[in-house]
Amino acid sequence: MDFFLSLLVKGLTLGCIYALVALGFVLIYKATSVINFAVGEMMMLAGFLITAFVGLYGLPLAAAIGLSLLLMVLFGFVLERGVLRPMIGRPVIGMIMATLGLGIFLRGFAPVMWGVDKKNLDLMLPAQPLRLESIVVPPVDLAGVGITLFLLACFAYFFQRTRSGIAVRAVADDQQAAMAMGIRVSTVFALSWALAGITAVAGGVVWGNKIGVDQYLSLLGLRVFPVVILGGLDSIAGTIIGGLVVGASENIFGGYFDKYVGGGLKDFVPYVLMLLVLMVRPYGLFGREVIERV
Amino acid sequence: MVAAPERPLLQVNNIEVVYNGVVLVLRGVSLQVPQGGIVALLGANGAGKSTTLKAISGLLRPERGEVTKGSIEFMGERIDEKDAADIVRLGIVQVMEGRRVFEHLTTEENLIAGAHIRRDGQIRRDLEMVYHYFPQLKARRNVKAGYLSGGEQQMLAIGRALMSRPKLMLLDEPSLGLAPQLVAEIFDIVVRLNQEEKVTMLLVEQNAMMALQIAGYGYVMEDGRIVLDGDPEKLLNNEDIKEFYLGLSAVGQRKSYREVKHYKRRKRWLS
């Protein structure tokens, strides 16, 4: 039982910080119906920026994170203006390909700028893990859970309660009708990319601290894809539920059955889960259903 | 019509609209909407009514349409080069054909989205104003708009447009797909909004009888141009209108479509 509990708690915390990355998909999809395949790369870029500011320019950590936030928001705006706006009104697949290209570019660009060796992103958290009987939670995971829940709450409030948030959802529903209400679609898109930039910094901080910053940090983007599909591509709540389900199940399956199959279940279980959910709910657990009136 | 030489609120001068750079859909359309009036724009499917409205509201561009000739003036200002978002800010709002409510937003969120351009902090009060005209919407304020009935959705579409506090409302076929009783109710409210909230209306309709009952002036479009215009009495008494839009022949009986004349009449209009 102890073993199970510790696997579960570990899985759930892991799931929480998966959700952090997954947010990058959802924010963009919600407004623009584009799957942003550069999520992992944007996170990697944020990680590189922070380590560069600290390591090369000797900035204090807080300042480095603040500056990266600013730069990533700017990055979001520039990206929207330069790469994506010309494609508004064209088939969505064009934009999706553009995010793929952007990802590949960033994966090549970052090592050229800052080198291929793994850098530590030290958050100066206490090294002593939190213990509750047999359950052990490292401080970084705890910080990750905290950041995730905080961001989720912020975004949920933004989309449900603020007029700008409602405008974003209106654009997601019907772009032309939104235009007819005076909503500037390009501004909404830019806003979404800026928000995605913010989550990229959060993800970069947490995951950079957990596994170090190098180009392989970007692989997390695809790793959390089952989380996004499971939760629903356009659901904020779905990211956290999807994250928890994937995190817990991959940890539990891995913990119990890896010894029989020689390992690797962790990478495999989330995709099986994703396929099973898709059979029952094609838009994910919490995704937007297609409303049909009869 | 008042004889005063007052400048109309909206003036469309001889516009031509081209889609995709090649397809000419409007040729030389001119019309005027006086301050505080209700003007009806009638015509069959594909005559160019919706395109005319979209040319005014700036919604052509996302559909790759373009005003290539002529001008559109609103309160003396040219708007045919402006963005949809700027035109809404000037006070023109379009209620698009087919209602187009934001299905996954609740009724109230739809209304708040309609108030997107407002910066005056009066949104709460105007929500109540909309609920005053459409009490049904208040009862269903927290229901996703996609689950409203057709009539409720049309009310929501009009209410949502109202939330931008427009000077001119472009209504594209508000009667589409609604039961006659609902149509009468909607038209009733359109008149009340015109009188009580001082919203000028440009109304596109296929339901000519209904539209001409509330309008102060009417235009008839055919094949991308205006072929007839005048007071409602004049239009209602016009032989062609009677035949093509009201389905009545000269002696007041239903028209038989077997007669060849039907087609010939139509031909004459096109020349």
XYZ file of C-alpha atoms in Angstrom:
565
model
C 0.000 0.000 0.000
C 2.839 2.338 0.874
C 4.450 1.550 -2.427
C 1.237 2.312 -4.271
C 0.714 5.587 -2.420
C 4.190 6.822 -3.102
C 3.830 5.910 -6.775
C 0.503 7.706 -6.888
C 1.722 10.895 -5.230
C 4.805 10.980 -7.405
C 2.646 10.421 -10.451
C 0.223 13.150 -9.516
C 2.943 15.747 -8.958
C 4.502 14.737 -12.244
C 1.080 15.061 -13.854
C 0.729 18.575 -12.522
C 3.909 19.734 -14.163
C 2.940 17.930 -17.350
C -0.150 20.095 -17.275
C 2.084 23.159 -17.165
C 3.526 22.226 -20.543
C 0.143 21.159 -21.870
C -1.210 24.641 -21.216
C 0.987 25.872 -24.046
C -1.022 23.742 -26.467
C -4.409 24.651 -25.060
C -3.901 28.430 -24.953
C -3.055 28.536 -28.617
C -5.647 26.021 -29.741
C -8.426 27.690 -27.803
C -8.177 30.927 -29.710
C -6.701 29.990 -33.046
C -7.596 26.328 -33.673
C -3.904 25.765 -34.345
C -1.940 22.978 -32.713
C 1.266 24.629 -31.626
C 3.972 22.064 -32.249
C 6.624 24.454 -30.960
C 5.457 24.200 -27.337
C 8.487 22.218 -26.207
C 10.872 24.411 -28.147
C 9.440 27.614 -26.704
C 9.919 26.126 -23.263
C 13.474 25.192 -24.132
C 14.121 28.710 -25.404
C 12.853 30.147 -22.132
C 15.109 27.767 -20.203
C 18.128 28.778 -22.282
C 17.355 32.464 -21.813
C 17.201 32.140 -18.046
C 20.410 30.129 -17.758
C 22.148 32.529 -20.138
C 21.113 35.582 -18.148
C 22.281 33.967 -14.926
C 25.386 32.214 -16.232
C 26.759 34.636 -18.831
C 25.575 37.986 -17.566
C 25.476 37.196 -13.854
C 21.943 38.447 -13.263
C 20.139 37.342 -10.127
C 17.678 34.527 -10.754
C 14.538 36.604 -10.227
C 15.708 39.247 -12.668
C 16.621 36.581 -15.208
C 13.156 35.053 -14.973
C 11.494 38.453 -15.207
C 13.536 39.401 -18.256
C 12.765 36.053 -19.892
C 9.071 36.571 -19.271
C 9.277 39.903 -21.025
C 11.244 38.456 -23.931
C 8.944 35.470 -24.369
C 5.854 37.687 -24.403
C 7.588 39.813 -27.017
C 8.490 36.629 -28.880
C 4.817 35.704 -28.910
C 3.814 39.059 -30.359
C 6.548 39.041 -33.013
C 5.685 35.496 -33.992
C 2.036 36.382 -34.438
C 2.807 39.535 -36.421
C 5.588 38.163 -38.589
C 4.781 34.526 -39.177
C 1.156 33.821 -38.423
C -0.862 36.915 -39.313
C -0.200 36.613 -43.038
C -1.847 33.206 -42.790
C -5.112 34.329 -41.199
C -7.987 33.203 -43.365
C -5.920 30.471 -44.999
C -6.292 26.790 -44.160
C -5.214 26.064 -40.595
C -2.739 23.438 -41.753
C -0.460 26.256 -42.965
C -0.145 27.690 -39.493
C 0.405 24.255 -37.998
C 3.269 23.664 -40.423
C 4.661 27.055 -39.480
C 4.780 26.072 -35.802
C 6.541 22.836 -36.772
C 9.088 24.840 -38.714
C 9.509 27.256 -35.850
C 10.190 24.338 -33.517
C 12.858 22.910 -35.777
C 14.435 26.322 -36.146
C 14.568 26.911 -32.396
C 15.997 23.462 -31.752
C 18.868 24.314 -34.062
C 19.227 27.937 -33.064
C 19.482 27.511 -29.292
C 22.517 25.179 -29.227
C 24.289 27.427 -31.746
C 23.758 30.405 -29.477
C 24.356 28.830 -26.109
C 26.151 25.529 -26.715
C 25.079 21.908 -26.561
C 26.159 21.065 -23.019
C 23.538 20.652 -20.346
C 23.140 23.666 -18.082
C 21.800 23.666 -14.585
C 18.967 25.929 -13.781
C 19.338 26.263 -10.037
C 16.265 27.576 -8.309
C 18.088 27.510 -4.973
C 15.351 25.450 -3.425
C 16.178 23.448 -0.288
C 17.696 20.112 -1.221
C 15.859 18.325 1.563
C 12.809 16.556 0.135
C 9.478 16.740 1.837
C 8.712 13.501 3.655
C 5.382 12.186 4.788
C 6.047 8.715 6.147
C 7.082 6.751 3.078
C 6.075 9.415 0.573
C 8.876 11.634 -0.663
C 8.298 14.782 -2.680
C 11.260 16.814 -3.927
C 10.876 20.591 -3.451
C 11.113 21.260 -7.178
C 8.061 19.114 -7.811
C 6.207 20.903 -5.079
C 7.155 24.257 -6.593
C 6.016 22.949 -9.970
C 2.650 21.949 -8.588
C 2.283 25.364 -6.974
C 3.169 27.250 -10.169
C 0.856 25.065 -12.240
C -2.131 25.522 -9.970
C -1.496 29.264 -9.769
C -1.322 29.643 -13.563
C -4.365 27.443 -14.072
C -6.369 29.561 -11.660
C -5.217 32.760 -13.395
C -6.136 31.476 -16.846
C -9.448 30.060 -15.707
C -10.329 33.439 -14.236
C -9.163 35.218 -17.370
C -11.231 33.093 -19.760
C -14.390 32.907 -17.653
C -14.583 36.308 -16.028
C -12.779 38.980 -18.021
C -14.037 40.633 -21.183
C -10.772 39.960 -23.000
C -11.049 36.300 -22.087
C -14.588 36.141 -23.391
C -13.420 37.826 -26.583
C -10.781 35.121 -27.047
C -13.424 32.433 -26.693
C -15.721 34.290 -29.053
C -13.000 34.320 -31.698
C -12.494 30.598 -31.168
C -16.190 30.048 -31.795
C -16.777 32.177 -34.879
C -14.094 34.484 -36.210
C -16.296 36.413 -38.582
C -19.048 36.957 -36.030
C -16.380 38.137 -33.588
C -15.153 40.649 -36.164
C -18.709 41.856 -36.574
C -18.681 42.688 -32.856
C -15.568 44.814 -33.278
C -13.187 42.231 -31.828
C -9.784 42.438 -33.493
C -8.906 38.869 -34.347
C -5.199 39.568 -34.810
C -4.997 41.164 -31.341
C -6.634 38.112 -29.832
C -4.149 35.851 -31.593
C -1.218 37.951 -30.398
C -2.557 37.829 -26.857
C -2.814 34.046 -26.975
C 0.766 33.706 -28.160
C 1.935 36.051 -25.446
C 0.161 33.913 -22.841
C 1.774 30.841 -24.350
C 5.106 32.639 -23.919
C 4.385 33.096 -20.225
C 3.596 29.429 -19.719
C 6.749 28.551 -21.659
C 8.796 30.436 -19.058
C 6.989 28.701 -16.213
C 7.541 25.322 -17.879
C 11.171 26.198 -18.623
C 11.835 27.074 -14.995
C 10.279 23.939 -13.546
C 11.471 21.401 -16.106
C 14.840 23.101 -16.548
C 15.426 22.704 -12.854
C 14.220 19.106 -12.925
C 16.114 17.732 -15.910
C 18.550 20.495 -16.895
C 18.540 22.828 -19.881
C 19.674 21.609 -23.262
C 18.014 20.939 -26.572
C 16.422 17.746 -25.274
C 14.189 19.853 -23.051
C 12.156 20.487 -26.186
C 11.152 16.824 -26.436
C 8.751 17.365 -23.551
C 6.410 19.079 -25.984
C 5.526 15.823 -27.687
C 5.755 13.888 -24.440
C 2.762 15.787 -23.033
C 0.756 15.429 -26.216
C -1.300 12.537 -24.773
C -2.141 14.802 -21.827
C -3.561 17.419 -24.151
C -5.507 14.989 -26.284
C -6.822 13.196 -23.218
C -7.987 16.382 -21.534
C -9.328 18.009 -24.665
C -7.374 20.407 -26.854
C -9.252 23.483 -25.768
C -9.915 22.846 -22.107
C -7.882 24.494 -19.353
C -9.394 22.157 -16.765
C -8.681 19.285 -19.154
C -4.930 19.886 -18.992
C -4.808 19.356 -15.251
C -7.145 16.349 -15.271
C -5.351 14.884 -18.270
C -2.013 15.571 -16.604
C -3.027 13.890 -13.358
C -4.435 10.843 -15.139
C -1.389 10.406 -17.360
C 1.111 11.115 -14.589
C -0.502 8.733 -12.122
C -1.135 5.911 -14.578
C 2.295 5.965 -16.162
C 3.940 5.934 -12.756
C 1.761 3.197 -11.338
C 1.984 0.957 -14.399
C 5.704 1.574 -14.594
C 6.193 0.866 -10.910
C 4.323 -2.429 -10.896
C 4.856 -3.937 -14.318
C 8.150 -2.584 -15.619
C 10.017 -5.499 -14.030
C 8.060 -8.011 -16.094
C 8.446 -6.369 -19.471
C 11.920 -4.956 -19.035
C 10.970 -1.288 -18.593
C 9.650 1.478 -20.841
C 5.999 1.269 -19.844
C 6.143 4.904 -18.768
C 6.500 6.009 -22.354
C 3.917 3.631 -23.636
C 0.962 3.739 -21.252
C -0.050 7.381 -21.914
C -0.534 6.708 -25.607
C -2.657 3.609 -24.995
C -4.739 5.656 -22.598
C -5.058 8.408 -25.172
C -6.297 5.954 -27.808
C -8.837 4.452 -25.420
C -10.259 7.850 -24.484
C -10.421 8.945 -28.097
C -12.590 5.956 -28.918
C -15.201 7.054 -26.398
C -14.833 10.830 -26.526
C -13.261 12.009 -29.786
C -12.809 15.555 -28.467
C -11.088 14.454 -25.252
C -12.459 14.278 -21.750
C -13.250 17.967 -21.443
C -12.924 19.181 -24.998
C -15.520 21.347 -26.648
C -18.240 19.192 -28.040
C -19.874 19.992 -31.317
C -23.288 21.394 -30.475
C -25.999 20.132 -32.770
C -29.548 21.274 -32.445
C -32.313 19.130 -33.835
C -39.735 61.186 -46.342
C -38.997 64.589 -44.917
C -38.097 67.107 -47.532
C -35.345 68.726 -45.468
C -31.946 68.633 -47.229
C -30.452 66.733 -44.317
C -27.485 64.516 -45.010
C -28.433 60.830 -44.665
C -26.773 58.777 -41.933
C -25.474 56.296 -44.452
C -24.843 56.906 -48.091
C -23.749 54.200 -50.497
C -22.608 55.708 -53.766
C -22.458 53.574 -56.849
C -20.341 50.777 -55.384
C -18.957 47.817 -57.192
C -17.830 44.714 -55.315
C -15.462 42.104 -56.662
C -14.736 38.757 -55.022
C -11.377 37.042 -55.444
C -10.297 39.798 -57.794
C -12.466 38.469 -60.624
C -16.081 37.840 -59.689
C -18.184 40.966 -59.999
C -21.120 40.649 -57.602
C -22.339 44.219 -57.160
C -22.444 46.780 -59.898
C -23.366 50.340 -59.248
C -25.358 49.958 -56.043
C -26.470 53.214 -54.460
C -28.704 53.645 -51.476
C -29.352 55.991 -48.605
C -30.405 55.414 -45.043
C -31.822 58.482 -43.277
C -31.108 59.147 -39.610
C -33.609 57.301 -37.431
C -35.266 55.441 -40.288
C -35.923 51.850 -41.206
C -34.914 51.001 -44.739
C -35.677 47.638 -46.322
C -33.439 46.005 -48.897
C -35.347 43.297 -50.734
C -34.490 40.739 -53.337
C -34.189 37.079 -54.160
C -31.383 34.722 -53.175
C -28.053 35.733 -54.642
C -29.192 39.219 -55.586
C -26.356 40.758 -53.574
C -28.206 41.940 -50.479
C -25.857 40.334 -47.997
C -22.846 41.458 -49.975
C -24.111 45.033 -49.806
C -24.394 44.793 -46.026
C -20.944 43.265 -45.716
C -19.493 45.996 -47.901
C -20.884 48.524 -45.432
C -19.775 46.697 -42.278
C -16.308 45.849 -43.572
C -16.849 42.110 -43.354
C -16.090 41.591 -47.031
C -12.344 41.451 -46.666
C -12.155 38.211 -44.675
C -14.198 36.672 -47.511
C -11.786 38.068 -50.093
C -14.253 40.587 -51.377
C -13.387 44.180 -52.137
C -15.159 47.436 -52.915
C -13.498 48.410 -56.172
C -15.552 51.434 -57.188
C -17.751 53.991 -55.542
C -17.791 55.077 -51.920
C -19.598 54.460 -48.664
C -20.094 57.382 -46.300
C -21.280 57.174 -42.725
C -22.028 60.501 -41.009
C -20.037 62.190 -43.734
C -16.975 59.990 -43.253
C -15.740 57.519 -45.838
C -15.708 54.006 -44.435
C -15.191 51.763 -47.446
C -11.458 51.480 -46.721
C -11.851 50.773 -43.029
C -11.534 47.583 -40.995
C -14.605 45.851 -39.605
C -13.331 46.504 -36.071
C -13.071 50.268 -36.727
C -16.465 50.422 -38.392
C -18.104 48.871 -35.343
C -16.425 51.559 -33.258
C -17.958 54.221 -35.475
C -21.413 52.852 -34.669
C -22.380 50.382 -37.388
C -23.101 46.828 -36.342
C -24.212 43.934 -38.492
C -26.470 41.104 -37.361
C -25.309 38.425 -39.719
C -27.481 36.017 -41.593
C -28.009 32.711 -39.821
C -27.703 34.287 -36.365
C -24.088 33.269 -35.789
C -24.216 33.308 -32.005
C -21.122 32.117 -30.138
C -22.414 28.617 -29.443
C -20.072 27.669 -26.637
C -20.540 30.906 -24.750
C -23.506 31.424 -22.484
C -26.230 33.873 -23.409
C -24.819 36.492 -21.094
C -21.253 35.939 -22.303
C -22.504 36.466 -25.857
C -23.926 39.800 -24.803
C -20.696 40.770 -23.052
C -18.762 39.851 -26.189
C -21.127 42.161 -28.064
C -20.071 44.987 -25.775
C -16.405 44.414 -26.595
C -15.816 47.928 -27.945
C -17.418 49.648 -24.959
C -15.197 51.479 -22.524
C -17.858 53.372 -20.606
C -18.664 51.029 -17.722
C -22.371 50.970 -18.539
C -22.422 47.347 -19.604
C -24.424 46.099 -16.613
C -27.143 48.636 -17.319
C -27.285 47.702 -20.992
C -27.521 44.015 -20.149
C -30.704 44.880 -18.297
C -31.842 46.928 -21.291
C -31.432 43.901 -23.566
C -33.200 41.667 -21.050
C -36.002 44.215 -20.930
C -36.602 43.794 -24.657
C -35.993 40.043 -24.627
C -37.217 38.666 -21.275
C -36.725 35.125 -22.587
C -32.994 35.704 -22.755
C -32.837 36.637 -19.110
C -34.373 33.323 -18.146
C -31.711 31.558 -20.174
C -28.768 33.807 -19.370
C -26.524 30.972 -18.166
C -27.375 28.509 -20.935
C -24.878 27.928 -23.726
C -26.125 29.803 -26.767
C -25.820 26.700 -28.929
C -28.667 25.139 -26.981
C -31.101 28.052 -27.427
C -34.011 27.718 -29.831
C -33.834 29.395 -33.217
C -35.993 32.298 -32.135
C -33.976 32.819 -28.969
C -30.777 32.743 -30.979
C -32.104 35.437 -33.291
C -33.069 37.529 -30.286
C -29.620 36.975 -28.854
C -27.986 38.002 -32.123
C -29.951 41.255 -32.114
C -29.372 41.809 -28.403
C -25.676 41.160 -28.814
C -25.463 43.725 -31.591
C -27.377 46.173 -29.435
C -24.725 45.857 -26.746
C -22.292 47.808 -28.921
C -24.697 50.777 -28.706
C -24.895 51.198 -32.479
C -26.240 54.151 -34.399
C -26.989 51.928 -37.376
C -27.908 48.268 -37.293
C -27.618 46.108 -40.409
C -30.068 43.231 -40.075
C -29.540 40.348 -42.443
C -32.680 38.220 -42.770
C -33.827 38.121 -39.163
C -36.861 36.060 -40.213
C -34.797 33.228 -41.671
C -36.053 29.846 -40.559
C -38.448 31.153 -37.905
C -42.130 30.456 -37.366
C -44.459 33.277 -38.522
C -45.424 34.201 -34.989
C -41.770 34.567 -33.991
C -41.102 36.628 -37.092
C -43.848 39.026 -36.077
C -42.379 39.243 -32.591
C -38.891 39.971 -33.883
C -40.157 42.641 -36.270
C -42.096 44.170 -33.443
C -38.954 44.503 -31.392
C -37.027 45.913 -34.343
C -39.601 48.702 -34.538
C -39.408 49.323 -30.804
C -35.623 49.481 -30.882
C -35.887 51.946 -33.719
C -38.297 54.177 -31.855
C -37.173 53.813 -28.255
C -33.427 53.309 -28.591
C -33.090 55.471 -31.711
C -31.278 52.766 -33.672
C -31.437 53.314 -37.411
C -32.106 50.069 -39.278
C -31.100 48.739 -42.663
C -33.065 45.548 -43.057
C -32.369 42.849 -45.604
C -35.297 40.516 -46.131
C -36.849 37.972 -48.418
C -40.069 38.349 -46.499
C -41.016 41.480 -48.447
C -44.477 41.874 -46.963
C -43.172 41.948 -43.401
C -40.266 44.211 -44.202
C -42.365 46.746 -46.097
C -44.840 46.950 -43.257
C -42.252 48.417 -40.929
C -39.924 50.185 -43.360
C -40.087 53.834 -44.315
C -38.389 53.217 -47.637
C -37.447 50.196 -49.691
C -34.971 49.092 -52.321
C -35.257 46.016 -54.509
C -32.115 44.274 -55.700
C -31.756 41.915 -58.588
C -28.578 40.395 -59.915
C -26.181 42.753 -58.179
C -27.963 46.025 -58.789
C -30.848 48.071 -57.478
C -33.798 47.749 -59.848
C -36.555 49.509 -57.928
C -36.899 51.821 -54.994
C -39.563 53.873 -53.330
C -42.018 54.195 -50.478
C -43.538 50.987 -49.170
C -46.925 51.883 -50.694
C -45.377 52.310 -54.079
C -43.487 49.047 -53.847
C -46.426 47.101 -52.470
C -48.524 48.269 -55.380
C -45.915 47.473 -57.962
C -46.974 44.644 -60.266
C -43.590 42.939 -60.231
C -43.251 43.039 -56.462
C -46.708 41.593 -56.153
C -45.793 38.752 -58.399
C -42.283 37.865 -57.390
C -42.232 38.642 -53.702
C -45.778 38.473 -52.497
C -46.867 35.636 -54.783
C -49.994 37.479 -55.913
C -51.191 38.085 -59.435
C -52.918 41.288 -60.519
C -56.332 40.293 -59.315
C -55.100 39.257 -55.920
C -55.067 35.509 -56.462
C -52.146 33.203 -55.981
C -49.837 33.152 -58.925
C -49.683 30.081 -61.062
C -46.125 29.264 -61.980
C -47.177 27.509 -65.140
C -47.609 30.797 -66.903
C -44.726 31.745 -69.123
C -45.177 35.418 -68.427
C -43.562 34.957 -65.033
C -40.245 34.417 -66.705
C -40.654 37.188 -69.272
C -41.415 39.804 -66.655
C -38.287 38.935 -64.844
C -36.289 39.311 -68.006
C -37.487 42.846 -68.464
C -36.036 43.823 -65.102
C -32.610 42.596 -65.921
C -32.136 44.723 -69.017
